[in-house]
Amino acid sequence: MTAPTPLAPEPARPAAIRLTAALVGNPNTGKTTLFNALSGLSQRVGNYPGVTVETKKGRMICAGQVFDLIDLPGTYSLAARSPDEMVAVDVILGHQKGEARPDVVVAIVDASNLDRNLYLTTQALELGVPVVLALNMIDVATAHGVRIDYDELGRRLGVVVVPIQANKGKGLERLREAIATAAKSGHPPKGPTFPEAFDREAATLYDTLGGEVPLFLVRRLILDVGGYTEKRLIERWGPGIAERVQALRARLTAAGCGVPAVEARSRYAWIREATNGCVQRPATRAVTWTDRLDRVLTHRVWGTLVFLVLMFVVFESIFTFAKPLMDAISDGKDYLADSLRQGVTSGYLPSGPLSDLLIDGILEGVGNVVVFLPQILILFGFIAVLEDCGYMARAAFLMDKLMSRCGLSGKSFIPMLSSVACAVPGIMATRVIENRRDRLATILVAPLMSCSARLPVYVLLIGAFLPIRSDKNPGGFAWFVPGLVMFSMYAIGLVVAPLVALLLKRTLLRGETPPFVMEMPLYKWPAWRSILRRMIDSAWAFLYRAGTLILASMVLVWALLYFPREEGAEQKAAYVAGLQQKLASAPEDERAALQAQIDGIGRDGLTYDVHYNQLREELDRLTDEGQADPTKAAALEEDRNRVHGEWKRQSVLGWIGRTIEPVVYPLGWDWRIGMAAVASFPAREVIVGTLGIIYNEGRVKSDDILKAENAGDTKLAKALKNARWEDGPRKGQPVFTIPTALSLMVFFALCCQCASTLTVIRRETKSWRWPLFTFAYMTALAYVGALVVYQVGSLFI
Amino acid sequence: MPSLDQLRIGQRARILAVAGTDSLAQRLLEMGLLEGDELEVVGLAPMGDPLEIRLRDYRLSLRRTEAARIQVAILP
């Protein structure tokens, strides 16, 4: 470089001050493994505003000196095209708010693919910060017959070169020493030489901008046509600068060093010169394991077959391996809830809204968060293994054509497939997609895939209204109908998601097709420790950042169903009359308690929760004694469920249901279905429980429906079949007809009734705009879908 | 002059030029697709797109539309 160094060297700092090191490198170079090895357990995730990539930070000690180590996103080049790609440049230049300018850059390169890896290193050499070169995977390079003279290479590049094997922890001590020495030396290295015409133009432009923009960015401004530096500088300096750069580029082209080729030519020429003589490659390339494996794994037929089998295994594992863990979690939650309720009954816990909030609101909410963990852990385990061993790029390669039909790329396939089990891990898996628009489109349509939480709704409604014809059930349907309906529900997601993705890519997320120029890395054994770490990281990220919001929304719906809780004068009078009747015939030892109950109501009024709990406890006592009169117990149970239903129907949510009835009426729903649908917005599986309460069937869990031999025979299914319209033109007719059941299923298939999904979208996009958008478009889609199904269905059935 | 997307599996070629000055051209150049370098087509995805090539010391996959930017001379 002939131009002046734009940034004055920093004054020497006392050793007690923490220094900062930044780790840069291409993807698939073992960068994360090195970061983990250097920083141990002292890691945290750093977030920068306006950026969706995460940077990890850790602490490392090199020769007694404490360093903050920043792991920058893996990249092939510092030519930033988006805010996400700009992070690395901003951090190293010291432009990132809240981040100290690094004292040293550690560039990790794959020794078995040296030339292309060094391209990024040559860019890092120009940032005005000392550089240490960590030459990783020397074992692979040696196996490929590559011989490297490390010291000579270091001399030619002007930096210290340390051979390492990050996965085996080899060479790390020497690397630490080199980092400490380089950081204290403060000598920035010298990068490759560019044609003189280019340097001259860059220096002039640097002066024109008053020296305010670092020379590195001035050069990027010239080199990156339509890049992010250009965008940012136009914002700061006005469009005049674009015209100036355009003229400058024309002059460079005329001088025979047009952009962008001048950069690649200069850098690769410099790399060739630097490696010439000190890096020896074998005359004939040996056939590697990667060559052999790729002959099968990217083969049109065999590759596809292996891929399909593998995806089936992943998909089945999310379903089957997660199931026992999820059952254990929900059983544990139920056990805890029962114990707490027992505590209320026996007086250890006060009865009333607080205990109810704890048991039905918070515990239920926490259970609903934790229950996702097994699926997240399993999926991320698989993704980490597939990515670490190099297969993920092959999967994207095989699926690219299919996904490009809906405007996406092969990298969107696994997130979409995972969403069939659960959209939460699916959305988290979109991090492998570098292009922001592609990633957003994938995130926004992932919740349309039919997830496993929709299953209980389908099973219940199909079991109740579309059963197979049999001797017991002569009004049933042909054997294939239930399966066909279930398949159609899944097909809705599979058809609608790509269509919406295509629409989004043509409208909101329109833009240049991102290049699908993707490295196919060498196959290698996965590093188990990194994999475990990624699984734990993803689980923690979900619990910590999404968990609290999911919990809040669960508690909100609980409150909407809980209040108001005062019973009307009529119910109160009827209840007191019943108690007095009992009192008249009660044995001596029960009279005092009954009298106290009546007095209590006279004093405090009667609330539904007290009433309900009294009936529940009475029933529990009766069944505990073991000699319950079946008719008496049944009457008591019915009474309990009636009070429960009455309570929920007059709650705020019940009022909402009645208010929105005109809106849901065209879908064939009465206000009770509307209310249950609203209650299930935080978590769709809640609808089964809510329908149970509203139809006086007490607590019904979605699991009971799935485990029932015939879902159509459950009490809830029978209650649904018996439900009648309470008023209006359809008064007295059954609420649930086949079109109504179908419209409800379609609504659930298309609607984003999942607080977890929405909070994970917020987490991944760092903005409320996208979860709100997802919610709005999916609700609209669900409404229209349900409307069409009901209205068209009513014409035929 | 043939372009990379016209090559069959197993064919080798020398790069003559990368067309264009946009960010795609820049990306291709950064990845080491430079005039004078040799490459070999090693695979095709199920629907004939994208293709997998070997160049320098590594493997790269790119779509046909992107490969069409790369003018090559087929080697015997």
Coordinates of C-alpha atoms in Angstrom, one line a residue, chain A residues 150-611:
Chain A
Y150 CA 5.9 -23.0 7.9
D151 CA 8.7 -20.6 8.7
E152 CA 9.4 -19.7 5.1
L153 CA 5.7 -19.2 4.4
G154 CA 5.4 -17.0 7.5
R155 CA 8.4 -14.9 6.3
R156 CA 6.8 -14.4 2.9
L157 CA 3.4 -13.5 4.2
G158 CA 4.9 -11.3 6.9
V159 CA 3.1 -13.0 9.8
V160 CA 3.8 -15.8 12.3
V161 CA 2.5 -19.2 11.0
V162 CA 1.6 -21.8 13.6
P163 CA 0.7 -25.3 12.5
I164 CA -2.2 -26.7 14.6
Q165 CA -4.7 -29.5 14.8
A166 CA -7.6 -27.8 16.5
N167 CA -9.7 -31.0 16.9
K168 CA -6.8 -32.8 18.7
G169 CA -5.6 -29.7 20.6
K170 CA -2.2 -29.9 19.0
G171 CA -0.1 -26.7 18.6
L172 CA -2.4 -24.6 20.7
E173 CA 0.4 -23.6 23.2
R174 CA 2.6 -22.2 20.5
L175 CA -0.5 -20.5 19.0
R176 CA -1.2 -18.8 22.3
E177 CA 2.4 -17.6 22.6
A178 CA 2.3 -16.2 19.1
I179 CA -1.0 -14.4 19.7
A180 CA 0.4 -12.7 22.9
T181 CA 3.6 -11.7 21.1
A182 CA 1.8 -10.4 18.0
A183 CA -0.7 -8.4 20.1
K184 CA 2.1 -6.6 22.0
S185 CA 4.2 -6.0 19.0
G186 CA 1.5 -3.8 17.4
H187 CA 3.1 -4.2 13.9
P188 CA 0.4 -4.5 11.3
P189 CA 1.5 -6.6 8.3
K190 CA 1.6 -5.6 4.7
G191 CA -0.9 -7.0 2.2
P192 CA -0.6 -7.9 -1.4
T193 CA 0.4 -5.4 -4.1
F194 CA -2.4 -4.1 -6.3
P195 CA -1.7 -2.4 -9.7
E196 CA -0.4 1.1 -9.2
A197 CA -3.3 2.7 -11.0
F198 CA -5.6 1.1 -8.4
D199 CA -3.6 2.3 -5.4
R200 CA -3.4 5.8 -6.9
E201 CA -7.1 6.0 -7.4
A202 CA -7.8 4.7 -3.9
A203 CA -5.4 7.2 -2.3
T204 CA -7.0 10.1 -4.2
L205 CA -10.5 9.0 -3.1
Y206 CA -9.2 8.6 0.4
D207 CA -8.0 12.2 0.4
T208 CA -11.3 13.5 -1.2
L209 CA -13.2 12.0 1.7
G210 CA -11.1 14.0 4.1
G211 CA -9.4 11.0 5.5
E212 CA -12.6 10.3 7.4
V213 CA -13.1 6.8 5.9
P214 CA -10.4 4.2 6.6
L215 CA -8.4 3.3 3.5
F216 CA -9.6 -0.3 3.8
L217 CA -13.2 0.8 3.3
V218 CA -12.3 3.2 0.5
R219 CA -10.8 0.3 -1.3
R220 CA -13.8 -1.9 -0.6
L221 CA -16.0 1.0 -1.9
I222 CA -14.2 0.8 -5.2
L223 CA -14.0 -3.0 -5.4
D224 CA -17.5 -4.0 -4.3
V225 CA -20.0 -3.2 -7.0
G226 CA -23.3 -2.8 -5.2
G227 CA -21.7 -3.8 -1.9
Y228 CA -22.7 -2.8 1.6
T229 CA -19.8 -0.3 1.9
E230 CA -21.2 1.6 -1.1
K231 CA -24.7 1.6 0.5
R232 CA -23.5 2.9 3.8
L233 CA -21.2 5.6 2.3
I234 CA -24.0 6.8 0.0
E235 CA -26.2 7.2 3.2
R236 CA -23.4 9.3 4.8
W237 CA -22.1 11.3 1.8
G238 CA -25.0 11.4 -0.6
P239 CA -25.4 9.9 -4.1
G240 CA -22.6 12.1 -5.5
I241 CA -20.1 9.6 -4.2
A242 CA -21.7 6.8 -6.3
E243 CA -21.2 8.8 -9.4
R244 CA -17.6 9.5 -8.5
V245 CA -16.9 5.8 -7.9
Q246 CA -18.6 4.9 -11.2
A247 CA -16.3 7.2 -13.1
L248 CA -13.3 5.9 -11.1
R249 CA -14.2 2.3 -12.0
A250 CA -14.5 3.2 -15.7
R251 CA -11.0 4.7 -15.5
L252 CA -9.7 1.5 -13.9
T253 CA -11.3 -0.7 -16.6
A254 CA -9.6 1.5 -19.2
A255 CA -6.3 1.0 -17.4
G256 CA -6.7 -2.7 -17.7
C257 CA -7.5 -3.4 -14.0
G258 CA -11.3 -3.3 -13.9
V259 CA -13.2 -4.3 -10.8
P260 CA -13.9 -6.8 -9.4
A261 CA -11.4 -9.0 -11.2
V262 CA -8.4 -6.8 -10.2
E263 CA -8.8 -7.9 -6.6
A264 CA -8.9 -11.6 -7.2
R265 CA -6.1 -11.5 -9.7
S266 CA -3.8 -9.4 -7.4
R267 CA -4.5 -11.6 -4.4
Y268 CA -4.2 -15.0 -6.0
A269 CA -1.1 -13.9 -7.9
W270 CA 0.4 -12.8 -4.6
I271 CA -0.6 -16.0 -2.9
R272 CA 0.9 -18.1 -5.7
E273 CA 4.2 -16.2 -5.4
A274 CA 4.2 -16.5 -1.6
T275 CA 3.5 -20.3 -1.6
N276 CA 5.8 -21.0 -4.6
G277 CA 8.7 -23.1 -3.4
C278 CA 7.6 -23.4 0.3
V279 CA 4.4 -25.3 -0.3
Q280 CA 5.0 -28.6 -2.3
R281 CA 2.0 -30.4 -3.8
P282 CA 2.2 -33.9 -5.2
A283 CA 2.5 -34.1 -8.9
T284 CA -0.6 -36.3 -9.3
R285 CA -3.5 -35.8 -7.0
A286 CA -4.2 -38.8 -4.8
V287 CA -7.8 -40.1 -4.7
T288 CA -9.2 -39.1 -1.3
W289 CA -12.0 -40.4 0.8
T290 CA -14.0 -37.4 -0.1
D291 CA -13.7 -38.3 -3.8
R292 CA -14.9 -41.9 -3.0
L293 CA -17.8 -40.8 -0.8
D294 CA -19.0 -38.1 -3.2
R295 CA -19.1 -40.6 -6.0
V296 CA -22.0 -42.2 -4.1
L297 CA -23.4 -39.4 -1.9
T298 CA -23.8 -36.8 -4.7
H299 CA -24.8 -39.4 -7.3
R300 CA -28.1 -38.7 -9.0
V301 CA -29.7 -42.0 -7.9
W302 CA -27.6 -43.3 -5.0
G303 CA -27.1 -39.9 -3.5
T304 CA -30.8 -39.2 -3.5
L305 CA -31.6 -42.6 -2.0
V306 CA -29.1 -42.2 0.8
F307 CA -30.5 -38.7 1.4
L308 CA -34.1 -39.9 1.6
V309 CA -33.2 -42.7 4.0
L310 CA -31.2 -40.2 6.1
M311 CA -34.0 -37.6 6.2
F312 CA -36.4 -40.4 7.2
V313 CA -34.2 -41.3 10.1
V314 CA -33.9 -37.7 11.2
F315 CA -37.6 -37.1 10.9
E316 CA -38.6 -40.4 12.6
S317 CA -36.1 -39.7 15.5
I318 CA -37.7 -36.3 16.1
F319 CA -41.0 -38.0 16.4
T320 CA -40.2 -41.3 18.1
F321 CA -37.1 -40.6 20.3
A322 CA -38.6 -37.3 21.5
K323 CA -41.9 -38.9 22.4
P324 CA -41.0 -40.8 25.6
L325 CA -39.0 -37.8 26.8
M326 CA -41.9 -35.5 26.1
D327 CA -44.3 -37.9 27.8
A328 CA -42.1 -38.0 30.8
I329 CA -42.0 -34.2 30.9
S330 CA -45.8 -33.9 30.7
D331 CA -46.3 -36.7 33.2
G332 CA -43.9 -35.0 35.6
K333 CA -45.8 -31.8 35.1
D334 CA -49.1 -33.6 35.8
Y335 CA -47.7 -35.3 38.9
L336 CA -46.4 -32.0 40.2
A337 CA -49.7 -30.3 39.5
D338 CA -51.6 -33.2 41.3
S339 CA -49.3 -33.0 44.3
L340 CA -49.8 -29.2 44.5
R341 CA -53.5 -29.6 44.3
Q342 CA -53.3 -32.2 47.0
G343 CA -51.4 -29.6 49.0
V344 CA -54.3 -27.2 48.5
T345 CA -56.8 -29.8 49.6
S346 CA -55.0 -30.6 52.7
G347 CA -54.4 -27.0 53.5
Y348 CA -50.6 -26.7 53.0
L349 CA -51.3 -24.2 50.2
P350 CA -53.9 -21.5 50.4
S351 CA -56.8 -22.1 48.1
G352 CA -57.7 -19.3 45.7
P353 CA -56.4 -17.5 42.6
L354 CA -52.8 -17.6 43.7
S355 CA -52.5 -21.3 43.9
D356 CA -54.6 -21.7 40.7
L357 CA -52.2 -19.3 39.0
L358 CA -49.3 -21.4 40.2
I359 CA -50.8 -24.7 39.2
D360 CA -52.9 -24.0 36.1
G361 CA -51.1 -20.9 34.8
I362 CA -47.4 -21.0 35.6
L363 CA -46.7 -24.8 35.9
E364 CA -48.8 -25.5 32.8
G365 CA -46.9 -22.7 31.0
V366 CA -43.4 -23.9 32.1
G367 CA -44.4 -27.4 31.1
N368 CA -45.4 -26.1 27.6
V369 CA -41.9 -24.6 27.2
V370 CA -39.9 -27.5 28.5
V371 CA -41.8 -30.0 26.5
F372 CA -40.1 -28.7 23.3
L373 CA -36.6 -29.5 24.6
P374 CA -36.4 -33.1 23.5
Q375 CA -37.2 -32.2 19.9
I376 CA -34.8 -29.3 19.8
L377 CA -32.0 -31.4 21.3
I378 CA -32.5 -34.3 18.9
L379 CA -32.8 -32.1 15.8
F380 CA -29.8 -30.0 16.6
G381 CA -27.8 -33.1 17.4
F382 CA -28.5 -34.4 13.9
I383 CA -27.9 -31.0 12.3
A384 CA -24.6 -30.6 14.1
V385 CA -23.4 -34.0 13.1
L386 CA -24.5 -33.6 9.5
E387 CA -22.9 -30.2 9.3
D388 CA -19.7 -31.2 11.1
C389 CA -19.0 -34.2 9.0
G390 CA -19.6 -32.2 5.8
Y391 CA -22.9 -33.8 4.6
M392 CA -25.1 -30.7 5.0
A393 CA -23.6 -29.1 1.9
R394 CA -24.4 -32.4 0.0
A395 CA -28.0 -32.3 1.2
A396 CA -28.4 -28.7 0.0
F397 CA -26.8 -29.7 -3.3
L398 CA -29.3 -32.5 -3.8
M399 CA -32.4 -30.5 -2.9
D400 CA -31.5 -27.2 -4.5
K401 CA -33.4 -27.6 -7.8
L402 CA -36.6 -28.6 -6.0
M403 CA -36.4 -25.7 -3.6
S404 CA -35.4 -23.2 -6.3
R405 CA -38.8 -23.8 -7.8
C406 CA -40.3 -21.8 -4.9
G407 CA -37.6 -19.2 -4.9
L408 CA -35.5 -20.7 -2.2
S409 CA -32.3 -22.7 -2.2
G410 CA -31.3 -26.2 -1.1
K411 CA -30.3 -24.8 2.2
S412 CA -34.0 -24.3 3.1
F413 CA -34.9 -28.0 2.8
I414 CA -33.8 -29.3 6.3
P415 CA -35.4 -26.4 8.2
M416 CA -38.7 -27.0 6.3
L417 CA -38.6 -30.7 6.8
S418 CA -37.9 -30.3 10.5
S419 CA -40.9 -28.0 10.8
V420 CA -43.2 -31.0 10.1
A421 CA -42.2 -32.2 13.5
C422 CA -42.1 -28.8 15.1
A423 CA -41.6 -25.3 13.7
V424 CA -39.5 -24.1 16.7
P425 CA -36.4 -26.2 16.0
G426 CA -37.1 -25.8 12.2
I427 CA -36.9 -22.0 12.5
M428 CA -33.8 -22.2 14.6
A429 CA -32.2 -24.4 12.0
T430 CA -32.5 -21.7 9.3
R431 CA -29.3 -20.2 10.6
V432 CA -27.4 -22.2 8.0
I433 CA -29.0 -20.0 5.3
E434 CA -26.6 -17.1 4.8
N435 CA -28.9 -15.0 2.5
R436 CA -31.2 -12.9 4.6
R437 CA -34.1 -12.9 2.2
D438 CA -34.0 -16.6 1.8
R439 CA -33.7 -17.1 5.5
L440 CA -36.6 -14.9 6.2
A441 CA -38.8 -16.5 3.6
T442 CA -38.0 -19.9 5.1
I443 CA -38.8 -18.7 8.6
L444 CA -42.1 -17.1 7.6
V445 CA -43.4 -20.3 5.9
A446 CA -42.0 -22.9 8.3
P447 CA -45.0 -22.6 10.7
L448 CA -47.3 -23.7 7.8
M449 CA -45.9 -27.1 7.8
S450 CA -48.2 -29.4 9.7
C451 CA -46.5 -29.8 13.1
S452 CA -47.0 -32.6 15.6
A453 CA -49.1 -30.4 17.9
R454 CA -51.8 -30.2 15.3
L455 CA -52.2 -34.0 15.4
P456 CA -54.5 -34.2 18.4
V457 CA -56.9 -31.8 16.8
Y458 CA -57.0 -33.8 13.6
V459 CA -57.4 -37.1 15.5
L460 CA -60.2 -35.8 17.7
L461 CA -62.3 -34.3 14.9
I462 CA -61.7 -37.0 12.4
G463 CA -62.5 -39.7 15.1
A464 CA -65.7 -37.9 16.0
F465 CA -67.0 -36.9 12.6
L466 CA -65.4 -39.0 9.9
P467 CA -65.1 -42.5 11.5
I468 CA -64.8 -45.6 9.4
R469 CA -68.1 -47.5 8.7
S470 CA -68.5 -50.5 11.0
D471 CA -71.3 -52.7 12.5
K472 CA -71.3 -50.4 15.6
N473 CA -71.2 -47.3 13.4
P474 CA -73.3 -47.8 10.3
G475 CA -73.2 -44.0 9.6
G476 CA -69.4 -44.1 9.1
F477 CA -67.3 -43.6 6.0
A478 CA -65.3 -45.9 3.7
W479 CA -62.1 -47.2 5.1
F480 CA -59.9 -44.7 3.3
V481 CA -61.7 -41.5 4.3
P482 CA -60.1 -40.8 7.7
G483 CA -56.6 -41.5 6.4
L484 CA -57.3 -39.4 3.3
V485 CA -58.5 -36.5 5.4
M486 CA -55.5 -36.7 7.7
F487 CA -53.2 -36.8 4.6
S488 CA -55.0 -33.8 3.2
M489 CA -54.3 -31.8 6.3
Y490 CA -50.6 -32.5 6.0
A491 CA -50.8 -31.8 2.3
I492 CA -52.2 -28.4 2.9
G493 CA -49.0 -27.3 4.6
L494 CA -46.8 -29.0 1.9
V495 CA -48.7 -27.2 -0.8
V496 CA -49.3 -23.8 0.8
A497 CA -45.8 -23.3 2.3
P498 CA -44.0 -23.3 -1.1
L499 CA -46.7 -21.1 -2.7
V500 CA -46.4 -18.5 0.1
A501 CA -42.6 -18.7 -0.1
L502 CA -42.8 -18.0 -3.9
L503 CA -45.2 -15.1 -3.3
L504 CA -43.0 -13.6 -0.6
K505 CA -39.9 -13.9 -2.8
R506 CA -41.8 -12.2 -5.6
T507 CA -43.2 -9.3 -3.4
L508 CA -41.9 -8.4 0.1
L509 CA -38.6 -10.2 -0.2
R510 CA -37.9 -9.6 -3.8
G511 CA -34.3 -9.2 -4.8
E512 CA -31.5 -10.5 -6.8
T513 CA -31.2 -14.4 -6.6
P514 CA -28.5 -15.0 -4.2
P515 CA -25.6 -17.1 -5.6
F516 CA -25.6 -20.8 -4.8
V517 CA -21.8 -21.0 -5.0
M518 CA -21.2 -23.4 -2.1
E519 CA -18.1 -25.2 -1.0
M520 CA -18.4 -28.9 -0.7
P521 CA -16.1 -29.5 2.3
L522 CA -14.0 -32.6 2.9
Y523 CA -15.8 -35.3 4.8
K524 CA -14.5 -35.8 8.3
W525 CA -15.4 -37.3 11.7
P526 CA -17.6 -35.0 13.7
A527 CA -16.1 -33.5 16.8
W528 CA -18.4 -34.8 19.5
R529 CA -17.6 -32.1 22.0
S530 CA -18.6 -29.3 19.6
I531 CA -21.8 -31.2 18.8
L532 CA -22.8 -31.6 22.4
R533 CA -22.1 -27.9 22.9
R534 CA -24.3 -26.9 20.0
M535 CA -27.1 -29.0 21.3
I536 CA -26.9 -27.4 24.7
D537 CA -26.5 -23.9 23.3
S538 CA -29.7 -24.2 21.2
A539 CA -31.7 -25.7 24.1
W540 CA -30.5 -22.9 26.3
A541 CA -31.2 -20.2 23.7
F542 CA -34.7 -21.5 23.4
L543 CA -35.4 -21.7 27.2
Y544 CA -33.9 -18.4 28.0
R545 CA -35.0 -16.1 25.3
A546 CA -38.3 -17.7 24.1
G547 CA -39.4 -19.4 27.4
T548 CA -40.3 -16.3 29.3
L549 CA -42.5 -14.9 26.6
I550 CA -44.3 -18.2 26.0
L551 CA -44.9 -18.4 29.7
A552 CA -46.3 -14.9 29.8
S553 CA -48.8 -15.6 27.0
M554 CA -49.9 -18.9 28.7
V555 CA -50.5 -17.0 32.0
L556 CA -52.5 -14.4 30.1
V557 CA -54.9 -16.9 28.6
W558 CA -55.2 -18.6 32.0
A559 CA -56.3 -15.2 33.5
L560 CA -58.8 -14.6 30.6
L561 CA -60.4 -18.0 31.4
Y562 CA -60.2 -17.4 35.2
F563 CA -61.8 -14.0 35.6
P564 CA -64.4 -12.9 36.5
R565 CA -65.1 -15.6 39.0
E566 CA -68.2 -14.3 40.9
E567 CA -71.3 -16.4 40.5
G568 CA -74.6 -14.8 39.7
A569 CA -77.4 -14.4 42.3
E570 CA -79.4 -17.3 40.8
Q571 CA -76.6 -19.9 40.9
K572 CA -75.7 -18.7 44.4
A573 CA -79.3 -19.1 45.6
A574 CA -79.5 -22.6 44.1
Y575 CA -76.3 -23.7 45.6
V576 CA -77.1 -22.4 49.1
A577 CA -80.6 -24.1 48.8
G578 CA -78.8 -27.3 48.0
L579 CA -76.5 -27.0 50.9
Q580 CA -79.4 -26.2 53.3
Q581 CA -81.2 -29.3 52.1
K582 CA -78.1 -31.4 52.8
L583 CA -77.8 -29.8 56.2
A584 CA -81.3 -30.8 57.2
S585 CA -80.5 -34.5 56.6
A586 CA -76.8 -34.5 57.5
P587 CA -75.3 -36.5 60.4
E588 CA -74.3 -34.5 63.5
D589 CA -70.5 -34.5 62.8
E590 CA -70.9 -32.9 59.3
R591 CA -73.4 -30.2 60.3
A592 CA -70.9 -27.7 61.5
A593 CA -68.8 -27.8 58.3
L594 CA -71.9 -27.4 56.2
Q595 CA -73.1 -24.5 58.3
A596 CA -69.7 -22.9 58.0
Q597 CA -69.9 -23.2 54.2
I598 CA -73.3 -21.6 54.1
D599 CA -72.2 -18.8 56.4
G600 CA -69.1 -18.3 54.3
I601 CA -71.1 -17.8 51.2
G602 CA -73.4 -15.4 53.0
R603 CA -70.4 -13.4 54.1
D604 CA -68.0 -13.5 51.1
G605 CA -70.3 -14.4 48.2
L606 CA -69.7 -17.4 46.0
T607 CA -67.0 -17.6 43.4
Y608 CA -66.7 -20.2 40.7
D609 CA -63.2 -21.4 41.8
V610 CA -64.3 -22.0 45.4
H611 CA -67.5 -23.7 44.2

